CSV table of C-alpha atoms and ligand atoms in Angstrom, one decimal:
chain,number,residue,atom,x,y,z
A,1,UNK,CA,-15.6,26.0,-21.4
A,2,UNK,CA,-15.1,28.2,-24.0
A,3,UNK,CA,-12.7,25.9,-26.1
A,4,UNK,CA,-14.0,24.6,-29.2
A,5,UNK,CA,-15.7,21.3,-29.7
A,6,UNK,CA,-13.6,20.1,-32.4
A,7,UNK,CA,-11.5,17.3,-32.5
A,8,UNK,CA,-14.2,16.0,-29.2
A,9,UNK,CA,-13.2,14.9,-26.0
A,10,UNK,CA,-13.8,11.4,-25.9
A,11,UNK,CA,-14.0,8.9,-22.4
A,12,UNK,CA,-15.2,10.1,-19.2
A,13,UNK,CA,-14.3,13.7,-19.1
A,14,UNK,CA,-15.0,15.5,-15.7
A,15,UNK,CA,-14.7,19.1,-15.6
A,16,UNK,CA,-14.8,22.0,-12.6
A,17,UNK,CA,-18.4,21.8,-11.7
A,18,UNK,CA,-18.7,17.8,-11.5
A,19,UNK,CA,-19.6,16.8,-8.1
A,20,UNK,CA,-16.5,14.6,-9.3
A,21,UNK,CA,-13.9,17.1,-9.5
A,22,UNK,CA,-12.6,17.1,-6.5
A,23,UNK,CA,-11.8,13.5,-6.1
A,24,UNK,CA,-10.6,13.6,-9.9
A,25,UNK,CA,-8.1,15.8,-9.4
A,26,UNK,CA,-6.3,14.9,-6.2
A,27,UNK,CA,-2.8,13.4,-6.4
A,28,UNK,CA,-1.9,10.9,-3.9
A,29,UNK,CA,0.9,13.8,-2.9
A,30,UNK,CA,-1.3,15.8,-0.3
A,31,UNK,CA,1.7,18.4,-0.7
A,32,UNK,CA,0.0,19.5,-4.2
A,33,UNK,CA,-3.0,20.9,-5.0
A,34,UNK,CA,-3.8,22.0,-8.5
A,35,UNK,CA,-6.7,22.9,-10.2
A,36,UNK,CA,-6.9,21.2,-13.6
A,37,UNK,CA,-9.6,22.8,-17.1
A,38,UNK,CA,-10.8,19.1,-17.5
A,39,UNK,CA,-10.1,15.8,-16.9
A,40,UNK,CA,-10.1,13.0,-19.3
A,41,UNK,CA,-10.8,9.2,-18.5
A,42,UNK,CA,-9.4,7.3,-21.4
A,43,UNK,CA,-11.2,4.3,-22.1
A,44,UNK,CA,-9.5,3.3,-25.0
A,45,UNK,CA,-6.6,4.6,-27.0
A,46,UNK,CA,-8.6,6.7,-28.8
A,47,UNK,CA,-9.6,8.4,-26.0
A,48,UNK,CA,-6.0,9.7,-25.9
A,49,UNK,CA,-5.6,10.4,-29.3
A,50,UNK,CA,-8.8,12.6,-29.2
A,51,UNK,CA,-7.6,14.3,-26.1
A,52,UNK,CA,-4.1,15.2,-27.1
A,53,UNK,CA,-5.2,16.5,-30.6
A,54,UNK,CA,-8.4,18.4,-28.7
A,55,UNK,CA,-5.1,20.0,-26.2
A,56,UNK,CA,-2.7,20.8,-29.4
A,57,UNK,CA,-6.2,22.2,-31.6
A,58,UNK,CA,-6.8,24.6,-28.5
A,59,UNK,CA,-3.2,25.2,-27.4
A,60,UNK,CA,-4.2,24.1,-23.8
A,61,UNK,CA,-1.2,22.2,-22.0
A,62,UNK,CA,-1.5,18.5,-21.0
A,63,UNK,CA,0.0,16.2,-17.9
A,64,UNK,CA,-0.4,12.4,-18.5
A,65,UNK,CA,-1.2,10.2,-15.5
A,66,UNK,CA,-1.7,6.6,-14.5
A,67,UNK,CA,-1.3,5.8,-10.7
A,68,UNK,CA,-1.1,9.2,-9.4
A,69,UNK,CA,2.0,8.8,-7.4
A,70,UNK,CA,4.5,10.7,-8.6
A,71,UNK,CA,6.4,12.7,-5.6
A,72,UNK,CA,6.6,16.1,-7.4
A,73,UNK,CA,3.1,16.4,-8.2
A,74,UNK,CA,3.8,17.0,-12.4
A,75,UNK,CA,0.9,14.3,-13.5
A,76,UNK,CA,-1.1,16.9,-12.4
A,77,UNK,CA,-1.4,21.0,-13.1
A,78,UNK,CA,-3.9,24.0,-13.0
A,79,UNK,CA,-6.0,25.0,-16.0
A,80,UNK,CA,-5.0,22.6,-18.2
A,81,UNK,CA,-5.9,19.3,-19.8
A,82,UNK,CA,-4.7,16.0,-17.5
A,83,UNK,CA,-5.2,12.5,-19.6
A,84,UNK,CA,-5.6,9.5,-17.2
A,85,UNK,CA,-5.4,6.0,-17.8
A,86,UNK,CA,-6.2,5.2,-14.9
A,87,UNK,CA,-9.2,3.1,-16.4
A,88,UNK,CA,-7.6,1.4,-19.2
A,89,UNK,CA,-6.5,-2.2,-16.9
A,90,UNK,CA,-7.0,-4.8,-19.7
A,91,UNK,CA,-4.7,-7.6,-19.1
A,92,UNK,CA,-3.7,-10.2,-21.5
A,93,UNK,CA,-1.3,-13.5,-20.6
A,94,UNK,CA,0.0,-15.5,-23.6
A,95,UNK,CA,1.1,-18.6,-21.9
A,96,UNK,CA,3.5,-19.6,-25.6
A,97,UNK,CA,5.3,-16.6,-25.7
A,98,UNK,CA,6.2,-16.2,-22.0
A,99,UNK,CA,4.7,-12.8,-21.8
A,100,UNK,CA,1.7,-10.5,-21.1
A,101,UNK,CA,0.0,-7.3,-22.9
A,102,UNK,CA,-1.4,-5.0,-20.2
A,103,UNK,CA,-3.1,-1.7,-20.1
A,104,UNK,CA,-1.3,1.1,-18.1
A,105,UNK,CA,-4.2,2.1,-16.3
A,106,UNK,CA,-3.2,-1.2,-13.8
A,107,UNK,CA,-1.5,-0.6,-10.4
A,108,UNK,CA,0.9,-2.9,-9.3
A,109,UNK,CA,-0.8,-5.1,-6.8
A,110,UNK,CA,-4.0,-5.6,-9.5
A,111,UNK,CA,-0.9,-7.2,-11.8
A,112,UNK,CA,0.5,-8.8,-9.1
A,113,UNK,CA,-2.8,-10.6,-8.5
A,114,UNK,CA,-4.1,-11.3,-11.5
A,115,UNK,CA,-1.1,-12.8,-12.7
A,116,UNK,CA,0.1,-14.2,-9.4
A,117,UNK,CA,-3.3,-16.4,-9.7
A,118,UNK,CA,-1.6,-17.6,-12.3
A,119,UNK,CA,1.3,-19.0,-11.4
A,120,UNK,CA,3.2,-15.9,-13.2
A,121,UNK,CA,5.0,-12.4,-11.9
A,122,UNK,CA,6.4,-9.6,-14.0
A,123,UNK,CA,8.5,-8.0,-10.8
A,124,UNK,CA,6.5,-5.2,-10.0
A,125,UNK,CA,6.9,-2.7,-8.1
A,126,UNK,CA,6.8,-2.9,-3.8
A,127,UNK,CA,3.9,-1.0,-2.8
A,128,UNK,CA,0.3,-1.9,-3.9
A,129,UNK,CA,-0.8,1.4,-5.5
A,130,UNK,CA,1.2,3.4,-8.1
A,131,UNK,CA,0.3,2.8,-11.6
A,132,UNK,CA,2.6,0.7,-13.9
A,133,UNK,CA,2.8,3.8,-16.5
A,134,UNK,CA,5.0,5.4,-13.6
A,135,UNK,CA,6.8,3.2,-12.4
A,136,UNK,CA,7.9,1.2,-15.6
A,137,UNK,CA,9.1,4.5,-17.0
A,138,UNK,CA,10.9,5.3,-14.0
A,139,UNK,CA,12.5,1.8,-13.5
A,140,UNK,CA,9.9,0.0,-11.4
A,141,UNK,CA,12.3,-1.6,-8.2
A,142,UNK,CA,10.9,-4.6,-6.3
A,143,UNK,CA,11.3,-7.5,-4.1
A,144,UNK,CA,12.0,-9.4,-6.9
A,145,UNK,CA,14.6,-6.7,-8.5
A,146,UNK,CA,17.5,-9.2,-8.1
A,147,UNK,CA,16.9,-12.2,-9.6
A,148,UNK,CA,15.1,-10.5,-12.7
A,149,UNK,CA,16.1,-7.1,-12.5
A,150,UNK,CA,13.9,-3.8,-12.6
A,151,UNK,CA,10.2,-3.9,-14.5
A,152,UNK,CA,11.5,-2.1,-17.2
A,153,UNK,CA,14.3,-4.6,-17.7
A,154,UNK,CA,11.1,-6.9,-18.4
A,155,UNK,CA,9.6,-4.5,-20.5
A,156,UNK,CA,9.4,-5.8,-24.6
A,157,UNK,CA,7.1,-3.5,-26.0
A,158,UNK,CA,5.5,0.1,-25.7
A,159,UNK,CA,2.4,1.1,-26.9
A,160,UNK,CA,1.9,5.2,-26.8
A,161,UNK,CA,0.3,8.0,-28.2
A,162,UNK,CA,2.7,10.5,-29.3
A,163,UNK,CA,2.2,14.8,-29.7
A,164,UNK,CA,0.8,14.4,-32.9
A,165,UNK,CA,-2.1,11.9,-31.9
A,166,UNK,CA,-0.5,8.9,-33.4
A,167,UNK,CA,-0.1,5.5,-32.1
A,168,UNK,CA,3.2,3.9,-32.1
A,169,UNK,CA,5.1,1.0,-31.1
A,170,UNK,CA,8.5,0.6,-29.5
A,171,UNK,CA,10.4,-2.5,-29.0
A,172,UNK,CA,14.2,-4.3,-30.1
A,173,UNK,CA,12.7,-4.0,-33.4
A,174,UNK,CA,10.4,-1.1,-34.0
A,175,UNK,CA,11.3,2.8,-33.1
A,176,UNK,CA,14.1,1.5,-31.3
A,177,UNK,CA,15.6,4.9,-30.0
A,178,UNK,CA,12.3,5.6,-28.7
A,179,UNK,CA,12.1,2.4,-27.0
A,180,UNK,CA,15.4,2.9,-25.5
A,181,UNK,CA,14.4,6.4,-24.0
A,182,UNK,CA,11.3,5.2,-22.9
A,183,UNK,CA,13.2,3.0,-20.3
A,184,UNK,CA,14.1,5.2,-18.2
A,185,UNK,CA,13.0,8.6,-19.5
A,186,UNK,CA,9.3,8.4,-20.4
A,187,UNK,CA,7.4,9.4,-17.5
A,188,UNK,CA,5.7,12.1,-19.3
A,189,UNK,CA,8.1,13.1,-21.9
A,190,UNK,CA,7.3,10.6,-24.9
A,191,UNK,CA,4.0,10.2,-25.3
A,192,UNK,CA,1.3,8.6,-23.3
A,193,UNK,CA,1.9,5.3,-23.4
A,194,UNK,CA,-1.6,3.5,-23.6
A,195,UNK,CA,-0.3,-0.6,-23.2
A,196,UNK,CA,3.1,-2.6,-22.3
A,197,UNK,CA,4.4,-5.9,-23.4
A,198,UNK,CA,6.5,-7.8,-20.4
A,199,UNK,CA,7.9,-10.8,-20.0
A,200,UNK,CA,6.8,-13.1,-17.7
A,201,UNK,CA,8.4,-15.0,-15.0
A,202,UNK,CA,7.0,-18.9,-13.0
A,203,UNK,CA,6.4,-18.2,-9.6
A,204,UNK,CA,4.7,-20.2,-6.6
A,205,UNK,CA,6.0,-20.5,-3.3
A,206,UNK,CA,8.9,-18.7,-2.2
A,207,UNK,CA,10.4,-18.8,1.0
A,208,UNK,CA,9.9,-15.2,3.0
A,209,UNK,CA,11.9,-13.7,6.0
A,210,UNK,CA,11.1,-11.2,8.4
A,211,UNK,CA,13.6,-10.2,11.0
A,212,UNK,CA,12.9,-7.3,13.7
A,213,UNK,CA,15.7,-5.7,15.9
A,214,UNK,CA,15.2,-2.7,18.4
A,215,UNK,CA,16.9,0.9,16.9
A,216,UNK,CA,20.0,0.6,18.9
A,217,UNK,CA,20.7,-2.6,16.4
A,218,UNK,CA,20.9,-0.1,13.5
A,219,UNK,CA,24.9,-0.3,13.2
A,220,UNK,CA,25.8,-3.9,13.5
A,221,UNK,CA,22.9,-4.9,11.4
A,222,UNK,CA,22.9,-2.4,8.8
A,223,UNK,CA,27.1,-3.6,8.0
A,224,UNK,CA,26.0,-6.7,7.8
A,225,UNK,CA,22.9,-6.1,6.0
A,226,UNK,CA,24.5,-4.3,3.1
A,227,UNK,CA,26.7,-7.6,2.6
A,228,UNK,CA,23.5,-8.9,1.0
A,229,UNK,CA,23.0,-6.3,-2.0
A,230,UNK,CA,26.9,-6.8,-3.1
A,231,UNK,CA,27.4,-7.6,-6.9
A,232,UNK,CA,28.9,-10.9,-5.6
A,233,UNK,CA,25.8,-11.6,-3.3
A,234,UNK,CA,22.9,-14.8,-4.0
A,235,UNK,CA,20.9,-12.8,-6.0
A,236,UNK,CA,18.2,-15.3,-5.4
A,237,UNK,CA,17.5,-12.8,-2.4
A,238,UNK,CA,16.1,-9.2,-2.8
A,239,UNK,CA,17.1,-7.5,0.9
A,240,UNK,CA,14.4,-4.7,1.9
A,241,UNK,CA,15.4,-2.8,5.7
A,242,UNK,CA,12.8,-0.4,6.9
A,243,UNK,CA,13.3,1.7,10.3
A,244,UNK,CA,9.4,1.7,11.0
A,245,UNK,CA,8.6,4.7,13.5
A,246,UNK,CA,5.5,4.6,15.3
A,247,UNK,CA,4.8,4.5,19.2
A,248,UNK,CA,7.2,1.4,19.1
A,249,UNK,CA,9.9,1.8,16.3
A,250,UNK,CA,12.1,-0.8,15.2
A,251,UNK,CA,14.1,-1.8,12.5
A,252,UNK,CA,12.7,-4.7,10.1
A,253,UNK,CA,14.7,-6.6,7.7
A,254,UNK,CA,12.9,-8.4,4.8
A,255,UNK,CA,13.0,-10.1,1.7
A,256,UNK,CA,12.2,-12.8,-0.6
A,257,UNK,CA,14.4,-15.8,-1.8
A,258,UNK,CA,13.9,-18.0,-4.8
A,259,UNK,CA,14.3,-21.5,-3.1
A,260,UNK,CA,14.2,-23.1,0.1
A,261,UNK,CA,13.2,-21.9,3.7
A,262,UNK,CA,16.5,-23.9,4.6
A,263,UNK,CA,18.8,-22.8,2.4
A,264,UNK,CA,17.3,-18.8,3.2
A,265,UNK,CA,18.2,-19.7,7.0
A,266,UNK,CA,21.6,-20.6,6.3
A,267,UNK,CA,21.7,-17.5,3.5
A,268,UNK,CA,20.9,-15.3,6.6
A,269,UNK,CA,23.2,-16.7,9.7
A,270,UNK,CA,25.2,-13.8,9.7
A,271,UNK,CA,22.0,-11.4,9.7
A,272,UNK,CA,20.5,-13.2,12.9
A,273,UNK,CA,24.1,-13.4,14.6
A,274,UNK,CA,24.0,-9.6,14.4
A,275,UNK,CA,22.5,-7.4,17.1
A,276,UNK,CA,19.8,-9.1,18.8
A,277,UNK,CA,16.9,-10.1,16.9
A,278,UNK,CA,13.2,-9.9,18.4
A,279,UNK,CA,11.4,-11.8,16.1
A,280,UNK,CA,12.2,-14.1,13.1
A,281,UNK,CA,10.1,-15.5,10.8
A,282,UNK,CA,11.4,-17.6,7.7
A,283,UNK,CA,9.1,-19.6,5.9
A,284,UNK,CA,8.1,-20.8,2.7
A,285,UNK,CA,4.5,-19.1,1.6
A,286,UNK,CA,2.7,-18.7,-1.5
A,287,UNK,CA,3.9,-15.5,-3.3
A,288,UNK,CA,0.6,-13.8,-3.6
A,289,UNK,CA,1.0,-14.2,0.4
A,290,UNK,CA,4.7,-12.7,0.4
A,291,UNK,CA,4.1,-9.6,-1.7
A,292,UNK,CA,1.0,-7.9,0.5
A,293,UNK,CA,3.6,-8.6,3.5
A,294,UNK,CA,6.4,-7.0,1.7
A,295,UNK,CA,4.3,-4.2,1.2
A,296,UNK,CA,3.0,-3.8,4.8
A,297,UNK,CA,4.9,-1.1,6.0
A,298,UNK,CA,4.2,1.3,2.5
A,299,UNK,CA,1.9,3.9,3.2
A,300,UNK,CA,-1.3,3.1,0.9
A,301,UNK,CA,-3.7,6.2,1.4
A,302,UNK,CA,-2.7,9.6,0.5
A,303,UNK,CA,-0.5,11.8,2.3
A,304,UNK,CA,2.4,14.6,2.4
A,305,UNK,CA,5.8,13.2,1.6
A,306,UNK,CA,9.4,13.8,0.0
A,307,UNK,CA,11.0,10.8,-1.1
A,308,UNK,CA,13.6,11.4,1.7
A,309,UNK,CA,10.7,11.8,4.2
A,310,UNK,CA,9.1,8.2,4.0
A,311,UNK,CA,12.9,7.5,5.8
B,401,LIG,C1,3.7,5.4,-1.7
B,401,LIG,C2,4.7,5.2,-2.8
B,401,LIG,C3,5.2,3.9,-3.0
B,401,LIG,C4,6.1,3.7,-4.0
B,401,LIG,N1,6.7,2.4,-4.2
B,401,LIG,C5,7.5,2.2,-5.2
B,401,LIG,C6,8.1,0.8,-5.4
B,401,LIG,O1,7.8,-0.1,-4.6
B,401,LIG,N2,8.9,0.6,-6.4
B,401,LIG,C7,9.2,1.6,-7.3
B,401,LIG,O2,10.0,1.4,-8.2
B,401,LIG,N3,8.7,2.9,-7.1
B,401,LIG,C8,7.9,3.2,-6.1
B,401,LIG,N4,7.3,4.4,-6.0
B,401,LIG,C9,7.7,5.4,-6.9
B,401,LIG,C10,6.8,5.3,-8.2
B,401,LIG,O3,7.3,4.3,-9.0
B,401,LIG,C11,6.8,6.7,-9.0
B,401,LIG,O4,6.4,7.7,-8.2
B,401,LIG,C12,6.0,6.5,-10.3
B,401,LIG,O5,6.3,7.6,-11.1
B,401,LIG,C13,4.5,6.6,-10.0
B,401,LIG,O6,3.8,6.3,-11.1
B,401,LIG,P1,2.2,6.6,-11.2
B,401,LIG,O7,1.7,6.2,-12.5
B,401,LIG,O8,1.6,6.1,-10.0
B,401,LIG,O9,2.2,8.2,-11.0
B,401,LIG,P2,1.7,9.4,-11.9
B,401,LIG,O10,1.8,10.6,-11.0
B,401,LIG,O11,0.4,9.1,-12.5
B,401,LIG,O12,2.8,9.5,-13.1
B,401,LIG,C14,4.2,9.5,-12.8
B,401,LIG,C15,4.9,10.1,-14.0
B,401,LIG,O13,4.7,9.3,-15.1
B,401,LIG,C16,3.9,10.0,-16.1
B,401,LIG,N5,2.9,9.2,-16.7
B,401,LIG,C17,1.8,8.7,-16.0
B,401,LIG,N6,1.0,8.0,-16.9
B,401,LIG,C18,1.7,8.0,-18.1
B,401,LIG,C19,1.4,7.3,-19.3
B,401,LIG,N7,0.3,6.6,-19.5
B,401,LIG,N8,2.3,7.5,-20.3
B,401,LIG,C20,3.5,8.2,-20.1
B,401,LIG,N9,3.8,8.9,-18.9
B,401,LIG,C21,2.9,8.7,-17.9
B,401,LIG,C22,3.4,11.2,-15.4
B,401,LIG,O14,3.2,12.3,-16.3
B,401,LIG,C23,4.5,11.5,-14.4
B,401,LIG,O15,5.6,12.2,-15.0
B,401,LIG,C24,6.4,4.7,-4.9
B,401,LIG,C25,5.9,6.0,-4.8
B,401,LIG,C26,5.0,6.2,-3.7
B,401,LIG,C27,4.4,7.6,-3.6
C-alpha cells in the first residue's frame, strides 16, 4: 500500500494479498461483494483508535462492522478501510449491580450462552449470529421483547470511539444526547462503539410452545394470532409466526412465556381452537434449550436476501 505508516495500524490487519482476504471480507449478504484496501481486527480499543486516526491521516474512508449482518451490505465497501470487532467478545457479569459489561465483537447466541449458564439473559436478539454492535443500535427484537422490551431498552452504557480517535462514554448521565441517538441511530453513524453496559434479567426455565398448522390455516390463525401482540395482551408471552417453505411448508406459531406450562395452555386456547393444528408442543424447558429452538427456522449460513425475502 502506498499510504503512509504513520499513526500504525494496530490488531490483525489483513490486506488484498492475504490468503485471508477473501474470507475477511465477505458479508453474510451474498447479494454484496466489495473489495475493501485493508481490513482491521481490533483487539482492543486501541486498535480502533489507531485505525480511525490511520483512515482520517490518509483521507481513506472507513465502514465499522461487528456481526456482519446488515441487509444493505454498508459494513462493508471497496478500497477503503473496514474496522471489525468481530474479535473483541470480553464479557463481564456483575452479579450486585444487575448488569454486565460486554465487548461488541459478541454475537447473540455466544451472550445468550454465556450468560444463560448463568442463570441471566439480556433479551437478545432471535437468530444466533448477528453481532450485538448491529443489532443494539438497530433495536435488537427478541423472544423475550415483551416482557423486557427491545436490547437497547436494556442498554445503560456505550463505550465508542468517535471520528477523532477518542474514547467516550454515553449513558443517563454522561454525553447524554449521544446516548440517546445511539439507541436507535448508531449503526455506523456515531462512532465505533467498542463495549456495552446492559442490564441483566433472572432466567431459568420457561415454558415454550410450538404449534404447526398446514398453509390453508393462514387466515383463521393469523386473526387470532395477532390478538396476542395487542397493547392489552399477557405480555409474559412474546408470539413469533413463521410460514416455513420447503418441500413441506407450514405455518409455525411460537413463543416463550414467563410462567407455567399450564397457565401458557390456557393463554393459548383460542390459538389451538383455530384452524387445525398438527402438532403442539407446550412445555416447560430450560431457556438455553428454548432459544436455539426459537431460532430454528433463521437461516445461519450466508446467503442472498431482502428483508422482505426471508417472508
Ligand atoms: C439472518 C439474520 C437474522 C436476524 N435476526 C435478527 C433478530 O432476531 N433480531 C433483530 O433485532 N435483528 C435481527 N436481524 C437484523 C440485525 O439486527 C441487523 O442486520 C444488524 O444491523 C446486524 O448487526 P451486525 O453487527 O451483525 O451487522 P454489521 O453488518 O456488522 O453491522 C450493521 C450496522 O452496524 C454498524 N456497526 C457494526 N459494528 C459497529 C460498531 N462496533 N459500532 C458502531 N456501528 C457498528 C455497521 O456499520 C452497520 O451499519 C437479523 C439479520 C439477519 C441477516
Amino acid at each position: 500500500m502506498k499510504y503512509r505508516k504513520e499513526p500504525e495500524l494496530t490488531g490483525r490487519i489483513v490486506l488484498p494479498d492475504d490468503p485471508l482476504y477473501n474470507s475477511a471480507r465477505q458479508e453474510y449478504n451474498t447479494f454484496f461483494n466489495k473489495f475493501p484496501l485493508v481490513i482491521v481486527f481490533a483487539k482492543e480499543t486501541q486498535d480502533v483508535i489507531n485505525a480511525i486516526r490511520w483512515a482520517r491521516y490518509n483521507g481513506v474512508p472507513l465502514r465499522m462492522r461487528s456481526g456482519r449482518h446488515n441487509y444493505e451490505g454498508v459494513s462493508a465497501l471497496n478500497g477503503g478501510l473496514i474496522i471489525d470487532v468481530s474479535e473483541m467478545k470480553q464479557l463481564e457479569i456483575n452479579r450486585k449491580q444487575g448488569t454486565v459489561t460486554l465487548q461488541t465483537g459478541l454475537r447473540n447466541f455466544e451472550i445468550i450462552e454465556q450468560l444463560g449458564s448463568q442463570g441471566l439473559v439480556v433479551p437478545p436478539g432471535l437468530c444466533p449470529t448477528p453481532g450485538i454492535a448491529g443489532v443494539t443500535s438497530g433495536g435488537g427484537h427478541s423472544s423475550l421483547s415483551r416482557p423486557w422490551g427491545l436490547v437497547i431498552d436494556n442498554l445503560l452504557e456505550a463505550e465508542l470511539v468517535d471520528a477523532d480517535g477518542c474514547v467516550l462514554h454515553a449513558s443517563a448521565d454522561r454525553n447524554a444526547d449521544l446516548f440517546w441517538a445511539l439507541r436507535g441511530g448508531g449503526g455506523g453513524n456515531f462512532g465505533v462503539c467498542t463495549s456495552f453496559c446492559f442490564r441483566t434479567h433472572k432466567i431459568d426455565t420457561v415454558a415454550y410452545a410450538s404449534i404447526n398448522w398446514e398453509l390453508e390455516d393462514l387466515k383463521p390463525v393469523l386473526k387470532v394470532w395477532q390478538e396476542y401482540t395487542l397493547p392489552d395482551a399477557d405480555n409474559r408471552f412474546t408470539p413469533l409466526l413463521s410460514i416455513i417453505s420447503g418441500a413441506q411448508s407450514f405455518l409455525l406459531a411460537q413463543g416463550v412465556f414467563l410462567g407455567s406450562a399450564e397457565e401458557l395452555r390456557e393463554l393459548l386456547c383460542p390459538l389451538l381452537r383455530s384452524g387445525s393444528p398438527n402438532h403442539v408442543f407446550i412445555e416447560e424447558i430450560p431457556w438455553v434449550e428454548a432459544a436455539p429452538v426459537l431460532a430454528g427456522p433463521s437461516p445461519v449460513t450466508r446467503s442472498r436476501l431482502k428483508a422482505s425475502g426471508l417472508m
